[in-house]
Short mmCIF file of C-alpha atoms in Angstrom, two decimals:
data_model
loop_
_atom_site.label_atom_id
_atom_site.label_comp_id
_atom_site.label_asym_id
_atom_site.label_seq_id
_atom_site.Cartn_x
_atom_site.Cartn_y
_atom_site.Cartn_z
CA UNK M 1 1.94 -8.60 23.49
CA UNK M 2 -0.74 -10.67 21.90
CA UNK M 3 -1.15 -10.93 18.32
CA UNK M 4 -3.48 -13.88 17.82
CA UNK M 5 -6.63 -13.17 16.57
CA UNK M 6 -9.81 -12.87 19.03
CA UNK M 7 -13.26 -14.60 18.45
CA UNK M 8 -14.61 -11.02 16.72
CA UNK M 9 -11.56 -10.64 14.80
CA UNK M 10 -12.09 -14.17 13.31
CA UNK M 11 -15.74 -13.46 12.81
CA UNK M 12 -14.89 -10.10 11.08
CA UNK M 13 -11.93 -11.63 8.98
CA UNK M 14 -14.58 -14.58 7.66
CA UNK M 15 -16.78 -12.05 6.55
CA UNK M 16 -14.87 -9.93 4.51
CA UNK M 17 -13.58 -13.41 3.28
CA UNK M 18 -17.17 -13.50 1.71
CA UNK M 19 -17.19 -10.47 0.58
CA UNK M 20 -13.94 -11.26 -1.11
CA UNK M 21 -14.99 -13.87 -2.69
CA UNK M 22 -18.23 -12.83 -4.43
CA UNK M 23 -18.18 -9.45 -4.85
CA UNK M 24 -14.52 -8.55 -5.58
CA UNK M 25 -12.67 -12.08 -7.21
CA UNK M 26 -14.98 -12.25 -10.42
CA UNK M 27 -14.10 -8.40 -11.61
CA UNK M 28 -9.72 -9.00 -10.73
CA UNK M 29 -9.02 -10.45 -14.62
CA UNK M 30 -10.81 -8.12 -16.47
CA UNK M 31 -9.62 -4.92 -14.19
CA UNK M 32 -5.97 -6.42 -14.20
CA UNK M 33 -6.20 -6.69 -18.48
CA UNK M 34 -7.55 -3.43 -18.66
CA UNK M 35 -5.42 -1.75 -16.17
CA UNK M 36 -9.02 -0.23 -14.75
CA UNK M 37 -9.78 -0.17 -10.93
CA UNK M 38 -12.90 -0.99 -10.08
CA UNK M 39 -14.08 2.01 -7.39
CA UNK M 40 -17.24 0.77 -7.02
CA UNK M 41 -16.28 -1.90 -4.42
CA UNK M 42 -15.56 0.41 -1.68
CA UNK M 43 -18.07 1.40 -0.66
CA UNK M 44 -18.76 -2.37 -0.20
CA UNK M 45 -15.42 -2.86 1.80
CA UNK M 46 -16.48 0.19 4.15
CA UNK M 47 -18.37 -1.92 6.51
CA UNK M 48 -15.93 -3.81 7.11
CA UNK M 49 -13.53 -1.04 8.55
CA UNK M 50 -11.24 -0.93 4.98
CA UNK M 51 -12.25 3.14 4.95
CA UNK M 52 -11.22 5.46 7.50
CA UNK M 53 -11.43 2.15 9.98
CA UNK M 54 -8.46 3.16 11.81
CA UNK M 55 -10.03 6.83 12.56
CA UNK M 56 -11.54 7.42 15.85
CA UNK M 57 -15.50 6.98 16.06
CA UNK M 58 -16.06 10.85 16.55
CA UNK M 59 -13.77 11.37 13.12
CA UNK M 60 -16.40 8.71 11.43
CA UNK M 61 -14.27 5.69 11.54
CA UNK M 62 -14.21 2.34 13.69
CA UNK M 63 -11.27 3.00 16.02
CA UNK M 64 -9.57 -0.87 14.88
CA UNK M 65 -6.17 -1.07 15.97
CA UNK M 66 -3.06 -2.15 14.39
CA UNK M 67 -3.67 -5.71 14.59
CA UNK M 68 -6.87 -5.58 13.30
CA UNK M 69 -6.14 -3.59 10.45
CA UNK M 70 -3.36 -5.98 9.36
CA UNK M 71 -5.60 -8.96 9.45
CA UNK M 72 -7.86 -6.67 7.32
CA UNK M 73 -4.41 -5.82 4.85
CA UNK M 74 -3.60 -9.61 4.81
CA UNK M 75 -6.96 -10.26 3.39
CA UNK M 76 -7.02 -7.87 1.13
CA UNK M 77 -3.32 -8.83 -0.23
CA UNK M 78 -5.11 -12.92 -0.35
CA UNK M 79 -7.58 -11.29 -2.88
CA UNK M 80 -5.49 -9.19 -4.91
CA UNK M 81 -2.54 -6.85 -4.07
CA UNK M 82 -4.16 -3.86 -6.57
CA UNK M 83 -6.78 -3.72 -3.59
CA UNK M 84 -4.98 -3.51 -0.86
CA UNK M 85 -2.66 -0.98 -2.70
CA UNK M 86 -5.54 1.43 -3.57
CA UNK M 87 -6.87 0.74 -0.11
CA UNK M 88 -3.67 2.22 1.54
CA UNK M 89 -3.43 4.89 -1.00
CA UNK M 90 -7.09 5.70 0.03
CA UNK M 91 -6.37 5.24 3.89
CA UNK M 92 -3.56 7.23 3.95
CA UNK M 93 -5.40 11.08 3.61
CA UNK M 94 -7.48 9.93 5.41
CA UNK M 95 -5.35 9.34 8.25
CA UNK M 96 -3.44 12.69 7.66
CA UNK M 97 -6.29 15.03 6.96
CA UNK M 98 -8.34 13.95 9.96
CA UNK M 99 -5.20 14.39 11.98
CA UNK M 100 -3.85 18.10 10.20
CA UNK M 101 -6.76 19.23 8.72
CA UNK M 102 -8.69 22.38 9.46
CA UNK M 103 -12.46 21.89 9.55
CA UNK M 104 -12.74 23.43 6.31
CA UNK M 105 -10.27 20.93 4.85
CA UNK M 106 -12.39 18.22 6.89
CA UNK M 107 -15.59 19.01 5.08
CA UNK M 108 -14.12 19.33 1.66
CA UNK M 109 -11.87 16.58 1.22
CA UNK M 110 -12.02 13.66 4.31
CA UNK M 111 -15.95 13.54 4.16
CA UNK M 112 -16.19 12.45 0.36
CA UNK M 113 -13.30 10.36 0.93
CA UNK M 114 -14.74 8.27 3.90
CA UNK M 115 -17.90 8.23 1.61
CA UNK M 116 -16.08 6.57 -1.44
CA UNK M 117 -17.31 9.45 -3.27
CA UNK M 118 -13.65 11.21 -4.09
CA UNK M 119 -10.25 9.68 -5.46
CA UNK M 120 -6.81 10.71 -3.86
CA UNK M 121 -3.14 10.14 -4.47
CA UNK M 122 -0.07 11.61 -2.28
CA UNK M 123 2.73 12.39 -4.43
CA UNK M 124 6.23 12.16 -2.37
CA UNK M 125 8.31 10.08 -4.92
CA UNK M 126 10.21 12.31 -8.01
CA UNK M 127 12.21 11.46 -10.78
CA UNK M 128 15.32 11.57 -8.71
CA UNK M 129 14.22 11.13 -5.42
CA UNK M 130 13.40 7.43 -4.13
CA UNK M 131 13.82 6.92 -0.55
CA UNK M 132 15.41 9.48 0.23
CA UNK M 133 12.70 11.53 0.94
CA UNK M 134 14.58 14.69 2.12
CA UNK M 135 15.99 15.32 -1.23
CA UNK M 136 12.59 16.51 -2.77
CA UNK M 137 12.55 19.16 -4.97
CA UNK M 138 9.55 20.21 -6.03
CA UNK M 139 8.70 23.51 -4.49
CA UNK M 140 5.92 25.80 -3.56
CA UNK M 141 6.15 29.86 -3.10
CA UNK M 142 3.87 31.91 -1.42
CA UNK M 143 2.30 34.32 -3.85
CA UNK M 144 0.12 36.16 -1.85
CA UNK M 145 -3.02 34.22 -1.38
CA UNK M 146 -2.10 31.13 -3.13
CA UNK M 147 0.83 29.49 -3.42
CA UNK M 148 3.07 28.13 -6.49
CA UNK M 149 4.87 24.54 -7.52
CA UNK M 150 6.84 23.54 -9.64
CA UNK M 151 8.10 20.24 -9.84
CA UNK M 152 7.31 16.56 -10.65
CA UNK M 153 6.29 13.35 -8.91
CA UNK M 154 6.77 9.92 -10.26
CA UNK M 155 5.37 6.79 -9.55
CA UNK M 156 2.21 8.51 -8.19
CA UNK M 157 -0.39 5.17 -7.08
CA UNK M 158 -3.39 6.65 -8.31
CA UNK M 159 -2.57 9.50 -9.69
CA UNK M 160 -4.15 9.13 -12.95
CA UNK M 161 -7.68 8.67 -11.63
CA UNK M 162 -7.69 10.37 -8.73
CA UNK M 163 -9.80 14.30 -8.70
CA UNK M 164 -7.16 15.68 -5.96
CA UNK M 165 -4.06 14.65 -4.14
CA UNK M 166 -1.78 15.23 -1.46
CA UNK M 167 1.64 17.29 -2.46
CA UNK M 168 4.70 17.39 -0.59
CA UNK M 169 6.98 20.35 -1.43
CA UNK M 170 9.71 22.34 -0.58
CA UNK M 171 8.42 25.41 0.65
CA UNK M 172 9.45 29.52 0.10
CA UNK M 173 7.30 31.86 2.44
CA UNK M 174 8.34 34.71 4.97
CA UNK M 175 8.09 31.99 7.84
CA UNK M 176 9.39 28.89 5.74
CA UNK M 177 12.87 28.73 3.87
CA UNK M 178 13.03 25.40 1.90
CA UNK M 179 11.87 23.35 4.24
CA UNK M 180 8.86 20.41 3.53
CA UNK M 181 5.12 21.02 3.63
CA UNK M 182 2.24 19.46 2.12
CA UNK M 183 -0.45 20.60 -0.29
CA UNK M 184 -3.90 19.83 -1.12
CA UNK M 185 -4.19 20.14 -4.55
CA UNK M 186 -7.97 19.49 -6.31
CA UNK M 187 -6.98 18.72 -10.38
CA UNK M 188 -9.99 20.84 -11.14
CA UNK M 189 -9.23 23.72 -9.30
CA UNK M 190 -5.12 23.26 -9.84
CA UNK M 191 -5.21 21.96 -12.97
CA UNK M 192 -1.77 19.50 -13.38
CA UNK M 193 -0.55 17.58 -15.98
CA UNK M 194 -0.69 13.40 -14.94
CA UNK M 195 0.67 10.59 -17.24
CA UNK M 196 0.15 7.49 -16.75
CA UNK M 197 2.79 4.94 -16.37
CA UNK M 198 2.45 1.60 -17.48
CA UNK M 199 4.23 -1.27 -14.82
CA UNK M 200 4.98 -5.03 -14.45
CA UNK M 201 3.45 -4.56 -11.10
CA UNK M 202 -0.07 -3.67 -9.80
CA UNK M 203 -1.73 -2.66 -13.30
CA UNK M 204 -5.02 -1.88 -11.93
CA UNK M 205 -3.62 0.98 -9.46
CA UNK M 206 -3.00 4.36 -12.04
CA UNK M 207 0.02 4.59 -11.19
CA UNK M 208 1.61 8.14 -13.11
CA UNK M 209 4.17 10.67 -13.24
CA UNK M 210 2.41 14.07 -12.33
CA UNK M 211 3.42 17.16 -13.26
CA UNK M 212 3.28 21.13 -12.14
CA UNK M 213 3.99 23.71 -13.72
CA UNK M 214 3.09 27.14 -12.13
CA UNK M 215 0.13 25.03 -10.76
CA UNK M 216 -1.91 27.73 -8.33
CA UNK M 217 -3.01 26.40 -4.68
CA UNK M 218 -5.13 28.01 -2.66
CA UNK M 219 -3.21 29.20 0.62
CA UNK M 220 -6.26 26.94 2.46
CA UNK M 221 -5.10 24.23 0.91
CA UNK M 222 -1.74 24.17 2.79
CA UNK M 223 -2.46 20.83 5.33
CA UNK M 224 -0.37 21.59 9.05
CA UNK M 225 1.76 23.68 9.35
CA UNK M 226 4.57 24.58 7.22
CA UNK M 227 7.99 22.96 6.89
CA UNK M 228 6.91 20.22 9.43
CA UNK M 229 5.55 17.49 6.51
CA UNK M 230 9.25 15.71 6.93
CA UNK M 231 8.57 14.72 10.51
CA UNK M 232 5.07 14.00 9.90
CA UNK M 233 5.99 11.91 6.84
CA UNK M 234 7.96 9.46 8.93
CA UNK M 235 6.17 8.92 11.81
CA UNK M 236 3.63 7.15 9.45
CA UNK M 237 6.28 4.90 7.73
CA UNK M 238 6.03 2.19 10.61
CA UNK M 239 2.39 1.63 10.15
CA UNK M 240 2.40 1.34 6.34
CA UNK M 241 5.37 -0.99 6.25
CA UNK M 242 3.17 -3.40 8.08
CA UNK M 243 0.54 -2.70 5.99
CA UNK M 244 2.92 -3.99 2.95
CA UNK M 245 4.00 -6.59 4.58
CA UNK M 246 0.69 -7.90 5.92
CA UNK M 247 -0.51 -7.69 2.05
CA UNK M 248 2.88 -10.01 1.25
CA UNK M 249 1.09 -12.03 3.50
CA UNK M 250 -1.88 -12.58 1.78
CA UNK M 251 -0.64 -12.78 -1.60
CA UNK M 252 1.85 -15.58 -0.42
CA UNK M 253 -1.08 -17.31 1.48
CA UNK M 254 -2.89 -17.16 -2.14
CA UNK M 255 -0.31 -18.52 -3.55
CA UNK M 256 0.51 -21.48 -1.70
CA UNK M 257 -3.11 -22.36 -1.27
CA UNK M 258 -3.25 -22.64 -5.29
CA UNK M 259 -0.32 -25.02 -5.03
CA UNK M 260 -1.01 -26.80 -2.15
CA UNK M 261 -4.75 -27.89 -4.42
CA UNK M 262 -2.49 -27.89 -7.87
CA UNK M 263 -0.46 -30.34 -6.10
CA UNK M 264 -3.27 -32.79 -5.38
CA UNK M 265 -5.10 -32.87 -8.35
CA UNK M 266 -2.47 -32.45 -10.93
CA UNK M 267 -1.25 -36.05 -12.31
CA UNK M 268 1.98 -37.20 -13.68
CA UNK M 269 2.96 -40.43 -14.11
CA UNK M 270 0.14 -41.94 -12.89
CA UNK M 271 -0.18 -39.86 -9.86
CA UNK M 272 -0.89 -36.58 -7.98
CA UNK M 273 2.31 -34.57 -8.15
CA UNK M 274 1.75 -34.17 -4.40
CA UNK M 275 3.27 -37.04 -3.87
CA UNK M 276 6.79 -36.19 -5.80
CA UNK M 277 9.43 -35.55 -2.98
CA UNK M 278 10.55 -32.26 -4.89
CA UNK M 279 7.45 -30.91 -5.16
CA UNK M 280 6.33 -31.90 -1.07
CA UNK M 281 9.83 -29.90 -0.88
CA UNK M 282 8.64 -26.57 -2.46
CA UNK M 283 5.07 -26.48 -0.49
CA UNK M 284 6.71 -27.01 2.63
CA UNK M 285 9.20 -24.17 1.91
CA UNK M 286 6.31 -22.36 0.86
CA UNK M 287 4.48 -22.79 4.31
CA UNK M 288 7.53 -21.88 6.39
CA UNK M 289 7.99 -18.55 4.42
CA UNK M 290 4.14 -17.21 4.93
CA UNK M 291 3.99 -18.61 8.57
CA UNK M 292 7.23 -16.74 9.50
CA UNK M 293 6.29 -13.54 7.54
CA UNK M 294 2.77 -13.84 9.26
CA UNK M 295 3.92 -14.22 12.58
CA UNK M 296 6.55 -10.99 12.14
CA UNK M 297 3.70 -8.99 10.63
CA UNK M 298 1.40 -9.44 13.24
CA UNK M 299 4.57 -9.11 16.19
CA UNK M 300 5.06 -5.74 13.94
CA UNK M 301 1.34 -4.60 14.70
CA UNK M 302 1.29 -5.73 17.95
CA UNK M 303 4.31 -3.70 19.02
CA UNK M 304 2.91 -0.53 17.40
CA UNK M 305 0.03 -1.19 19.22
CA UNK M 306 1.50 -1.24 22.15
CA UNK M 307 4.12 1.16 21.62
CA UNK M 308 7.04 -0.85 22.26
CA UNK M 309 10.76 0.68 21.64
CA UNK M 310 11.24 -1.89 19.53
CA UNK M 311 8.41 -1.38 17.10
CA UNK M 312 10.13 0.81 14.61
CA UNK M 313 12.97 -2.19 14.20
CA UNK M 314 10.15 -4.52 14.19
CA UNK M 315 8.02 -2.71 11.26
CA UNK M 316 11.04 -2.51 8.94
CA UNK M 317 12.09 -6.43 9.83
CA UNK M 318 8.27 -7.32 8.95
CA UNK M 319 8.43 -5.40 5.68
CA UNK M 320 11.83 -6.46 4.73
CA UNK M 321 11.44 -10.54 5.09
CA UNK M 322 7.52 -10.66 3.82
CA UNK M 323 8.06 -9.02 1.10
CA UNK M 324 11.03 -10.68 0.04
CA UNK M 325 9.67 -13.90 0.84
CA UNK M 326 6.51 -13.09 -0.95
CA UNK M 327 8.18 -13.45 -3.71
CA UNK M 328 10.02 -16.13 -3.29
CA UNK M 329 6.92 -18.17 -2.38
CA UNK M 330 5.13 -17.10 -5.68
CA UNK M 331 8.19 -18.23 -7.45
CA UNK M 332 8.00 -21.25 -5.88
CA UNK M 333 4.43 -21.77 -6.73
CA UNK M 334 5.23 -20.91 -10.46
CA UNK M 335 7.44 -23.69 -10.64
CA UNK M 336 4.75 -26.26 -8.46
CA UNK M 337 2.17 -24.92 -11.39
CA UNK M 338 4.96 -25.59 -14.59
CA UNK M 339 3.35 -24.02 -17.99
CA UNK M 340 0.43 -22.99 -16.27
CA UNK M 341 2.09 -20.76 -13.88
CA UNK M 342 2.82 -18.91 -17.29
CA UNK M 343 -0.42 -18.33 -17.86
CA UNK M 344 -2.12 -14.76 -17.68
CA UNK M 345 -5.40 -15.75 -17.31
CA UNK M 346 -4.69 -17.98 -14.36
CA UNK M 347 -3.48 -16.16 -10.72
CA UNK M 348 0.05 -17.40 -10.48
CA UNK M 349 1.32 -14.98 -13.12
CA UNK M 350 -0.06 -12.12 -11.60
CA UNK M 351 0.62 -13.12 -8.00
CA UNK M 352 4.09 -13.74 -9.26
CA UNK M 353 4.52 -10.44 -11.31
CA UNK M 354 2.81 -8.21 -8.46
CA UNK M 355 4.59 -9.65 -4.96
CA UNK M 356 7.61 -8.42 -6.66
CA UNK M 357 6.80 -4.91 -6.07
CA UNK M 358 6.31 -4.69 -2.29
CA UNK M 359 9.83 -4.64 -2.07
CA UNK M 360 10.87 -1.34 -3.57
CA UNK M 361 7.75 1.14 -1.68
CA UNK M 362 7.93 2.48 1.73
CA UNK M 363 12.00 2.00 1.93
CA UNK M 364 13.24 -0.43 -0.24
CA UNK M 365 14.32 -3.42 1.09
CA UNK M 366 18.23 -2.38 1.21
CA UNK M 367 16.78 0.62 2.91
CA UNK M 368 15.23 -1.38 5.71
CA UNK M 369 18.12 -3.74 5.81
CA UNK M 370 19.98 0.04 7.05
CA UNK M 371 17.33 0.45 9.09
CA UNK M 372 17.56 -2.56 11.11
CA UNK M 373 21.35 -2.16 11.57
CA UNK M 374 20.97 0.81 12.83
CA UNK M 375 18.54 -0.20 15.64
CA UNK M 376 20.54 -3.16 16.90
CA UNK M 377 24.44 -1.30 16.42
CA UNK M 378 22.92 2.15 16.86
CA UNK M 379 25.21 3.22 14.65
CA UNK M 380 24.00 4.72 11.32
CA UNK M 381 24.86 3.30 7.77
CA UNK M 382 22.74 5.86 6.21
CA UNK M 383 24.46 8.78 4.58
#
């Protein structure tokens, strides 16, 4: 499998670079303070493939494959891990309405998403359901021509600025007895009840705890078929645990790049603390982490690519060691920066305070740890 980058890969990963860089960099701090997101940009990062790219041409995307898109997530995580958060978030419908949608659903919902003209969430995660997805409880019964839920979702990305989202419920119908489906439920049309939820992590991303109660949903609005959202649901865990993972990436990449130029202009002593074997110590640890969490990434995309039985062990081992080491790196960078790692006006702190949650979404890292057991014993540690 090859997952180095080709000529127009390069060419399209130094452009969004640019775009990065002067359109998207000067509005982070203020955005990040006031826990806003600034929409506007999209429709700027939509030429580069960051809406809809994976869809097929015909669906009104750019047909870029796995590796592609991770270079794209790693970028986006370099910039700012809020971005490539909402990006998924955004990506994600996408994906599943083109794929389940009726044409109906198609022309109300994908086509003012791919045109940055709508907001979405999807709301798996409740109150007492984490990974576990197969616990959910909120439910949805067929009431003639509309259906009913009840129930609440927490730690909704998005949900408190987005006009409609993506439900997954238990579902009570002649034809389905408890088992999953999912919804698509407009807030103007459904109206639900969405508090927002202040974080450590990934301020600029609306993250809230959404509530329904009695909430009416048009029978249209049911997306596939009913009862089949749990298999649905994890066949697209492999792809966005790369996408995490690639955004690690980034954010490490960030991170020791501010170090590596903190280190060689920052004196002490009468020289560059560059030159300090301690601190040589922590960017060379630093490079070894993002190079090996780089290289797993892209193996991770490459294998889903090309459909490799080893793809699903290699997604989870890409999310679980870039995320971790993510962290690790921007901790390491805190220390390289001293005081002014503190500082909330300078990246560190939020590079710091942000790589630490790509470790719980998408299975937490114990979770893929299971995961990965699993593949190589084939024996399951899951209960």
């Amino acid at each position: 499998m090859k997952s180095t980058p080709t000529a127009d890969q390069e060419l399209l990963r130094d452009s969004v670079r640019r775009f990065m860089k002067s359109e998207v960099v000067p509005l982070i701090a203020r955005h990040d303070v006031e826990k806003t997101f600034p929409f506007e940009i999209l429709k700027g990062l939509a030429q580069f493939g960051y809406i809809g790219g994976r869809l097929p041409e015909s669906e009104g995307g750019m047909g870029l494959d796995q590796l592609t898109w991770a270079m794209l997530m790693e970028e986006a995580g370099y910039t700012w891990l809020s971005l490539r958060t909402m990006l998924n978030i955004t990506n994600g419908p996408i994906n599943k309405i083109a794929a389940e949608g009726t044409t109906e659903q198609k022309d109300r919902f994908l086509k003012p998403l791919l045109a940055c003209e709508r907001r979405c969430f999807t709301g798996i995660s409740e109150p007492g359901t984490g990974s576990n997805i197969a616990q959910i409880q909120t439910r949805a019964d067929l009431q003639g021509d509309h259906y009913v839920l009840n129930g609440r979702k927490l730690w909704i990305t998005n949900g408190a600025f987005a006009d409609f989202g993506i439900v997954v419920a238990r579902t009570f119908s002649p034809d389905c007895q408890g088992q999953l489906s999912t919804f698509l439920v407009e807030r103007a049309v459904s109206p639900y009840d969405a508090r927002r939820v202040d974080t450590m992590v990934l301020r600029s991303t609306g993250t809230a705890e959404l509530s329904f109660d009695n909430v009416k949903v048009p029978r249209a609005n049911l997306l596939g078929e009913e009862g089949s959202a749990l298999k649905r649901m994890l066949v697209g865990l492999d792809g966005a645990r790369v996408n995490i993972a690639m955004g690690a990436v980034g954010a490490a990449q960030s991170a020791l790049d501010l170090s590596i130029d903190y280190a060689r202009t920052r004196t002490q002593f009468g020289k560059p603390i560059g030159s300090f074997q301690l601190v040589q110590k922590l960017i060379v640890d630093m490079k070894v982490r993002v190079e090996a969490a780089r290289a797993l990434g892209l193996r991770a995309a490459a294998a889903l690519d090309a459909k490799t039985d080893d793809a699903r062990m290699a997604c989870s081992i890409a999310k679980l060691y870039a995320t971790e080491a993510a962290h690790e790196v921007a901790s390491m960078a805190l220390q390289v920066h001293g005081g002014l790692g503190y500082a909330t006006d300078y990246p560190i702190e939020r590079i710091f305070r942000d790589t630490r949650g790509g470790t719980i979404p998408e299975g937490t890292t114990e979770v893929q740890t299971l995961i990965v057991g699993r593949e190589i014993l084939g024996m399951s540690a899951i209960v």
